[in-house]
Coordinates of C-alpha atoms in Angstrom, one line a residue:
M1 CA -31.9 -25.7 10.6
S2 CA -31.8 -29.5 10.7
V3 CA -28.7 -31.5 10.2
R4 CA -29.9 -32.8 6.9
S5 CA -30.6 -29.4 5.4
K6 CA -27.2 -28.1 6.8
N7 CA -25.4 -31.0 5.1
L8 CA -27.2 -30.3 1.8
S9 CA -25.8 -26.7 1.8
S10 CA -22.2 -27.8 2.8
V11 CA -19.8 -28.8 0.0
F12 CA -16.1 -29.6 -0.4
Y13 CA -13.7 -29.7 -3.4
A14 CA -11.1 -32.2 -4.5
D15 CA -7.4 -31.3 -4.2
S16 CA -6.3 -34.4 -6.2
Y17 CA -8.1 -36.5 -8.8
H18 CA -9.3 -40.0 -8.2
P19 CA -11.7 -41.5 -10.9
I20 CA -13.9 -43.4 -8.4
Q21 CA -14.3 -40.4 -6.1
A22 CA -15.0 -38.1 -9.0
G23 CA -17.9 -40.3 -10.0
S24 CA -19.5 -40.0 -6.6
I25 CA -21.8 -37.1 -5.5
D26 CA -20.4 -37.1 -2.0
G27 CA -17.0 -38.5 -2.6
T28 CA -17.5 -41.7 -0.6
D29 CA -18.0 -44.4 -3.4
V30 CA -15.6 -47.2 -3.4
V31 CA -16.6 -49.0 -6.6
P32 CA -17.1 -47.6 -10.1
H33 CA -20.7 -46.9 -11.0
D34 CA -20.3 -46.8 -14.8
N35 CA -18.0 -48.0 -17.5
A36 CA -16.4 -44.6 -18.1
V37 CA -15.3 -44.5 -14.4
Y38 CA -13.9 -48.0 -14.7
R39 CA -12.0 -46.9 -17.9
A40 CA -10.6 -43.9 -16.1
Q41 CA -9.6 -46.0 -13.1
L42 CA -7.8 -48.4 -15.4
C43 CA -5.9 -45.6 -17.2
S44 CA -4.9 -44.1 -13.8
S45 CA -3.7 -47.4 -12.3
I46 CA -1.5 -48.5 -15.2
G47 CA -0.3 -45.0 -16.1
L48 CA -1.7 -44.7 -19.7
Y49 CA -2.1 -40.9 -19.5
D50 CA 0.8 -38.4 -19.1
P51 CA -0.6 -35.0 -18.3
H52 CA 2.7 -33.3 -19.3
G53 CA 3.0 -35.2 -22.6
D54 CA 0.8 -32.8 -24.6
R55 CA 3.1 -30.9 -26.9
K56 CA 0.4 -28.2 -27.4
A57 CA 0.2 -27.5 -23.7
T58 CA 2.8 -24.7 -23.6
G59 CA 3.2 -21.8 -21.3
D60 CA 3.1 -21.3 -17.5
P61 CA 0.4 -23.5 -16.0
Y62 CA 0.1 -21.2 -13.0
C63 CA -0.9 -18.4 -15.4
T64 CA -3.2 -20.5 -17.6
L65 CA -7.0 -20.8 -17.4
F66 CA -9.3 -23.4 -18.8
V67 CA -12.4 -21.8 -20.5
A68 CA -15.2 -24.2 -21.4
R69 CA -18.8 -24.3 -22.7
L70 CA -18.0 -21.8 -25.5
S71 CA -20.3 -21.3 -28.4
R72 CA -19.2 -23.1 -31.5
L73 CA -19.4 -19.7 -33.3
T74 CA -17.1 -17.9 -30.8
T75 CA -13.8 -17.0 -32.6
Q76 CA -10.4 -16.7 -31.1
D77 CA -10.5 -12.9 -31.6
T78 CA -13.8 -12.6 -29.7
L79 CA -12.5 -14.7 -26.8
H80 CA -9.3 -12.7 -26.7
K81 CA -11.2 -9.4 -26.5
V82 CA -13.4 -10.7 -23.7
M83 CA -10.5 -12.1 -21.6
S84 CA -8.3 -9.0 -22.1
K85 CA -10.7 -7.1 -19.8
Y86 CA -9.1 -9.0 -16.8
G87 CA -5.5 -8.7 -17.8
Q88 CA -3.0 -8.9 -20.6
V89 CA -3.4 -12.1 -22.6
K90 CA -0.1 -13.7 -23.4
N91 CA -1.3 -16.7 -25.4
L92 CA -4.7 -18.1 -26.3
R93 CA -5.4 -21.5 -27.9
L94 CA -8.9 -22.4 -29.1
V95 CA -9.1 -26.1 -29.4
R96 CA -10.5 -27.3 -32.8
D97 CA -11.5 -30.6 -34.3
I98 CA -8.5 -32.2 -36.0
V99 CA -10.7 -33.2 -39.0
T100 CA -13.2 -30.5 -39.6
G101 CA -11.4 -27.6 -37.9
D102 CA -14.5 -26.5 -36.0
S103 CA -14.3 -25.3 -32.5
R104 CA -14.8 -27.9 -29.8
G105 CA -16.1 -25.4 -27.3
Y106 CA -13.2 -24.9 -24.9
A107 CA -9.9 -23.0 -24.9
F108 CA -6.7 -22.3 -22.8
V109 CA -5.9 -18.7 -22.0
E110 CA -2.5 -17.7 -20.6
N111 CA -2.1 -14.4 -18.8
E112 CA 1.1 -12.4 -18.2
T113 CA 1.0 -12.7 -14.4
E114 CA -0.5 -15.0 -11.9
R115 CA -2.4 -12.1 -10.4
E116 CA -4.2 -11.4 -13.7
M117 CA -5.0 -15.1 -14.0
R118 CA -6.6 -15.1 -10.5
R119 CA -8.6 -12.0 -11.3
A120 CA -10.1 -13.6 -14.5
Y121 CA -10.6 -16.8 -12.5
M122 CA -12.8 -14.9 -10.0
D123 CA -14.7 -12.5 -12.3
A124 CA -15.0 -14.3 -15.7
H125 CA -16.8 -17.4 -14.3
H126 CA -20.4 -17.7 -15.6
L127 CA -19.9 -14.8 -18.1
I128 CA -22.2 -14.7 -21.1
V129 CA -20.2 -14.8 -24.4
D130 CA -22.2 -15.2 -27.7
D131 CA -25.3 -16.2 -25.8
C132 CA -23.5 -18.9 -23.9
E133 CA -22.6 -19.1 -20.2
I134 CA -19.0 -20.0 -20.0
I135 CA -17.2 -21.6 -17.0
V136 CA -13.6 -20.8 -16.0
D137 CA -11.2 -23.0 -14.1
Y138 CA -7.5 -23.3 -13.5
N139 CA -5.3 -25.6 -15.6
R140 CA -6.1 -28.9 -13.9
Q141 CA -4.4 -30.9 -16.6
Q142 CA -1.0 -29.8 -15.3
L143 CA -1.7 -28.7 -11.7
M144 CA -4.1 -31.3 -10.3
P145 CA -2.4 -34.6 -9.2
G146 CA -3.8 -37.8 -10.8
W147 CA -5.8 -35.9 -13.5
I148 CA -7.6 -38.0 -16.2
P149 CA -9.3 -36.2 -19.2
R150 CA -12.9 -36.7 -20.2
R151 CA -12.0 -38.6 -23.4
L152 CA -10.6 -41.3 -21.1
G153 CA -13.6 -41.3 -18.8
G154 CA -12.4 -38.7 -16.3
G155 CA -12.8 -34.9 -16.3
L156 CA -15.1 -32.8 -14.1
S157 CA -18.6 -31.5 -14.2
G158 CA -20.5 -32.4 -17.4
K159 CA -24.2 -32.3 -18.3
K160 CA -26.8 -34.6 -16.9
D161 CA -28.0 -35.9 -20.2
S162 CA -24.5 -37.0 -21.1
G163 CA -24.6 -39.7 -18.4
Q164 CA -21.0 -38.8 -17.4
L165 CA -21.3 -36.5 -14.4
R166 CA -18.1 -35.8 -12.5
F167 CA -17.9 -34.1 -9.1
G168 CA -15.4 -32.3 -7.0
G169 CA -14.7 -29.4 -9.3
R170 CA -15.8 -25.7 -9.2
Q171 CA -19.0 -26.3 -11.1
K172 CA -20.2 -29.4 -9.3
P173 CA -18.5 -29.8 -5.9
F174 CA -18.9 -32.8 -3.5
R175 CA -21.8 -32.6 -1.1
A176 CA -21.4 -33.4 2.5
P177 CA -22.1 -37.1 3.1
L178 CA -25.5 -38.0 4.5
K179 CA -24.4 -41.5 5.4
S180 CA -21.5 -43.0 7.4
I181 CA -18.1 -42.6 5.7
P182 CA -16.2 -45.9 5.0
Y183 CA -12.8 -44.7 6.1
E184 CA -11.1 -48.1 5.8
E185 CA -12.2 -48.8 2.2
L186 CA -11.3 -45.2 1.2
K187 CA -7.8 -45.6 2.7
K188 CA -7.2 -48.9 0.8
L189 CA -8.1 -47.3 -2.5
G190 CA -6.1 -44.2 -1.8
I191 CA -9.1 -41.9 -1.8
P192 CA -8.9 -38.9 0.6
P193 CA -11.9 -38.9 3.0
P194 CA -14.3 -35.9 3.2
P195 CA -13.0 -33.1 5.5
E196 CA -15.5 -33.3 8.3
G197 CA -15.9 -30.1 10.2
R198 CA -14.2 -28.1 7.4
Y199 CA -16.9 -28.0 4.8
M200 CA -17.5 -24.9 2.7
S201 CA -20.7 -23.2 1.4
R202 CA -21.8 -23.1 -2.2
F203 CA -21.0 -19.4 -2.3
Q204 CA -17.4 -19.9 -1.4
V205 CA -14.9 -20.1 -4.3
P206 CA -12.0 -22.5 -4.0
S207 CA -8.6 -20.9 -4.6
P208 CA -6.3 -22.1 -7.4
P209 CA -3.0 -23.8 -6.4
R210 CA -0.1 -21.4 -5.8
R211 CA 3.4 -21.8 -7.1
E212 CA 5.8 -23.3 -4.7
R213 CA 8.6 -20.8 -4.2
S214 CA 12.2 -21.8 -3.6
L215 CA 14.4 -20.4 -0.8
S216 CA 16.2 -18.0 -3.1
D217 CA 12.8 -16.7 -4.4
R218 CA 11.5 -16.1 -0.9
E219 CA 14.7 -14.3 0.1
E220 CA 14.5 -12.1 -3.0
D221 CA 10.9 -11.3 -2.3
S222 CA 11.7 -10.5 1.3
H223 CA 14.6 -8.3 0.2
R224 CA 12.4 -6.5 -2.3
H225 CA 9.7 -6.1 0.4
R226 CA 12.2 -4.6 2.8
R227 CA 13.6 -2.3 0.1
G228 CA 10.1 -1.2 -0.8
S229 CA 9.3 -0.6 2.9
D230 CA 12.4 1.5 3.3
D231 CA 11.6 3.6 0.2
R232 CA 8.0 4.0 1.4
Y233 CA 9.3 5.0 4.9
R234 CA 11.7 7.6 3.4
K235 CA 8.9 9.1 1.2
E236 CA 6.6 9.3 4.2
Y237 CA 9.3 10.9 6.3
A238 CA 10.0 13.5 3.6
L239 CA 6.3 14.2 3.2
R240 CA 5.9 14.5 6.9
S241 CA 8.9 16.8 7.3
S242 CA 7.6 19.1 4.5
V243 CA 4.2 19.2 6.1
D244 CA 5.7 20.0 9.5
N245 CA 7.8 22.8 7.9
K246 CA 4.8 24.3 6.2
E247 CA 2.8 24.2 9.5
E248 CA 5.7 25.8 11.4
H249 CA 6.0 28.5 8.8
Y250 CA 2.3 29.1 8.9
R251 CA 2.3 29.4 12.7
R252 CA 5.2 31.8 12.6
S253 CA 3.5 34.0 10.0
S254 CA 0.2 33.9 11.8
R255 CA 1.9 34.8 15.1
H256 CA 3.7 37.7 13.4
R257 CA 0.5 39.0 11.9
D258 CA -1.2 38.7 15.3
D259 CA 1.6 40.7 16.9
D260 CA 1.4 43.4 14.2
H261 CA -2.3 43.6 14.7
S262 CA -2.1 43.8 18.4
R263 CA 0.5 46.5 18.2
G264 CA -1.5 48.5 15.8
R265 CA -4.6 48.0 17.9
S266 CA -2.8 49.1 21.1
S267 CA -1.5 52.3 19.5
S268 CA -4.9 53.1 18.1
E269 CA -6.5 52.4 21.5
R270 CA -3.9 54.7 23.2
S271 CA -4.6 57.5 20.7
G272 CA -8.3 57.0 21.1
R273 CA -8.1 57.2 24.9
Y274 CA -5.9 60.4 24.6
H275 CA -8.5 62.1 22.5
E276 CA -11.3 61.1 24.9
R277 CA -9.6 62.9 27.8
S278 CA -10.6 66.3 29.0
S279 CA -8.6 69.5 28.2
S280 CA -7.2 69.8 31.7
E281 CA -5.9 66.2 31.6
K282 CA -4.4 66.8 28.2
E283 CA -2.7 70.0 29.5
H284 CA -1.4 68.2 32.6
L285 CA 0.0 65.4 30.4
H286 CA 1.6 67.9 28.0
R287 CA 3.2 69.8 30.9
R288 CA 4.5 66.6 32.4
Y289 CA 6.0 65.4 29.1
T290 CA 7.5 68.9 28.5
D291 CA 9.1 69.0 32.0
K292 CA 10.5 65.6 31.4
D293 CA 12.0 66.7 28.1
N294 CA 13.5 69.8 29.7
R295 CA 15.1 67.8 32.5
S296 CA 16.6 65.4 30.1
S297 CA 18.0 68.2 28.0
S298 CA 19.4 70.0 31.1
E299 CA 21.0 66.8 32.3
K300 CA 22.6 66.4 28.9
G301 CA 23.9 70.0 29.0
H302 CA 25.3 69.5 32.5
R303 CA 27.0 66.4 31.5
H304 CA 28.5 68.2 28.5
R305 CA 29.7 71.1 30.7
S306 CA 31.2 68.9 33.3
S307 CA 33.2 67.0 30.7
T308 CA 34.3 70.3 29.2
D309 CA 35.5 71.6 32.6
K310 CA 37.4 68.4 33.3
D311 CA 39.3 68.8 30.0
K312 CA 40.1 72.4 30.8
H313 CA 41.4 71.6 34.3
S314 CA 43.5 68.7 33.0
R315 CA 45.0 71.0 30.4
K316 CA 45.9 73.6 33.0
R317 CA 47.5 71.0 35.3
K318 CA 49.6 69.7 32.5
E319 CA 50.9 73.2 31.6
R320 CA 51.8 73.8 35.3
D321 CA 53.8 70.7 35.4
E322 CA 55.7 71.5 32.3
R323 CA 56.5 75.0 33.6
S324 CA 57.8 73.7 36.9
Q325 CA 60.0 71.2 35.1
R326 CA 61.6 73.9 33.0
Q327 CA 62.4 76.1 36.1
G328 CA 64.1 73.2 37.9
K329 CA 66.3 72.5 35.0
Y330 CA 67.6 76.0 34.8
S331 CA 68.2 76.2 38.6
R332 CA 70.5 73.1 38.5
H333 CA 72.8 74.5 35.9
S334 CA 73.1 78.1 37.4
P335 CA 76.7 79.7 37.5
H336 CA 76.4 81.0 41.0
E337 CA 76.8 77.5 42.3
D338 CA 80.4 77.3 41.0

């Protein structure tokens, strides 16, 4: 791929609005090329336009989308139904002509959350509504520094037959410059130069600006994240413990079943082996077990007799001792001694 063809497929987008740069296809012009650009530059230099002075522009700008190229027949209810597929619509304002009351072909849609706005920003672009291909962009009126609307010669995109094409937006980005970049002239006019080496392709979508969070918001988010992480860890630990307990119970029950099965199998094997023996072996085993039982019973009887004899001898010894004590008592108190 040649350098020229590579530059044709490389683009970049404007982070801030400058009327002279917006009128250039590669963002390197240093003089206005039409009267509309000159008018927009004049409004920007003397501060004739206040982007926050529109009383109708209400709501959170970070949750608001700009929807353009709508059909003149598209109603507010139809657009509300279409945009509700991507999130809950909090507010919708279809811009109408102040005299006739007809739709002017664009609207502002505010979602409940910034995440829903970004989802609609990614998925609703180039959607077909009432046979018209719509374009979706973030609220540049309040979020893009230096913004000048189209009625004052600014804006972005546009159609070729209108003679007022503007570049740097989502629909018509800047092309990578094919000629040398006049850095000194751009710096004098306050125009940011093209980001050499950091160009994007036409298939990459620029991200809308994010809300700047304060220190307290970041601390609250981090605290919420830690709390959510702790809760998630406790749930995972409880789930893991329950699974381990179930596995341990299953292992014990299976081990118990295996032991019962092995015991039953061993007893059945022993009985089978006994029945398979010959009659002489059976008789020999029977005699051996019988002799063993007789010996054990005789030993028990002998132990019983021996204990009985010991009791009998101890009783006789006790009687002799008592008798000898009585005889000695009478002999000490005999009258012959006096």
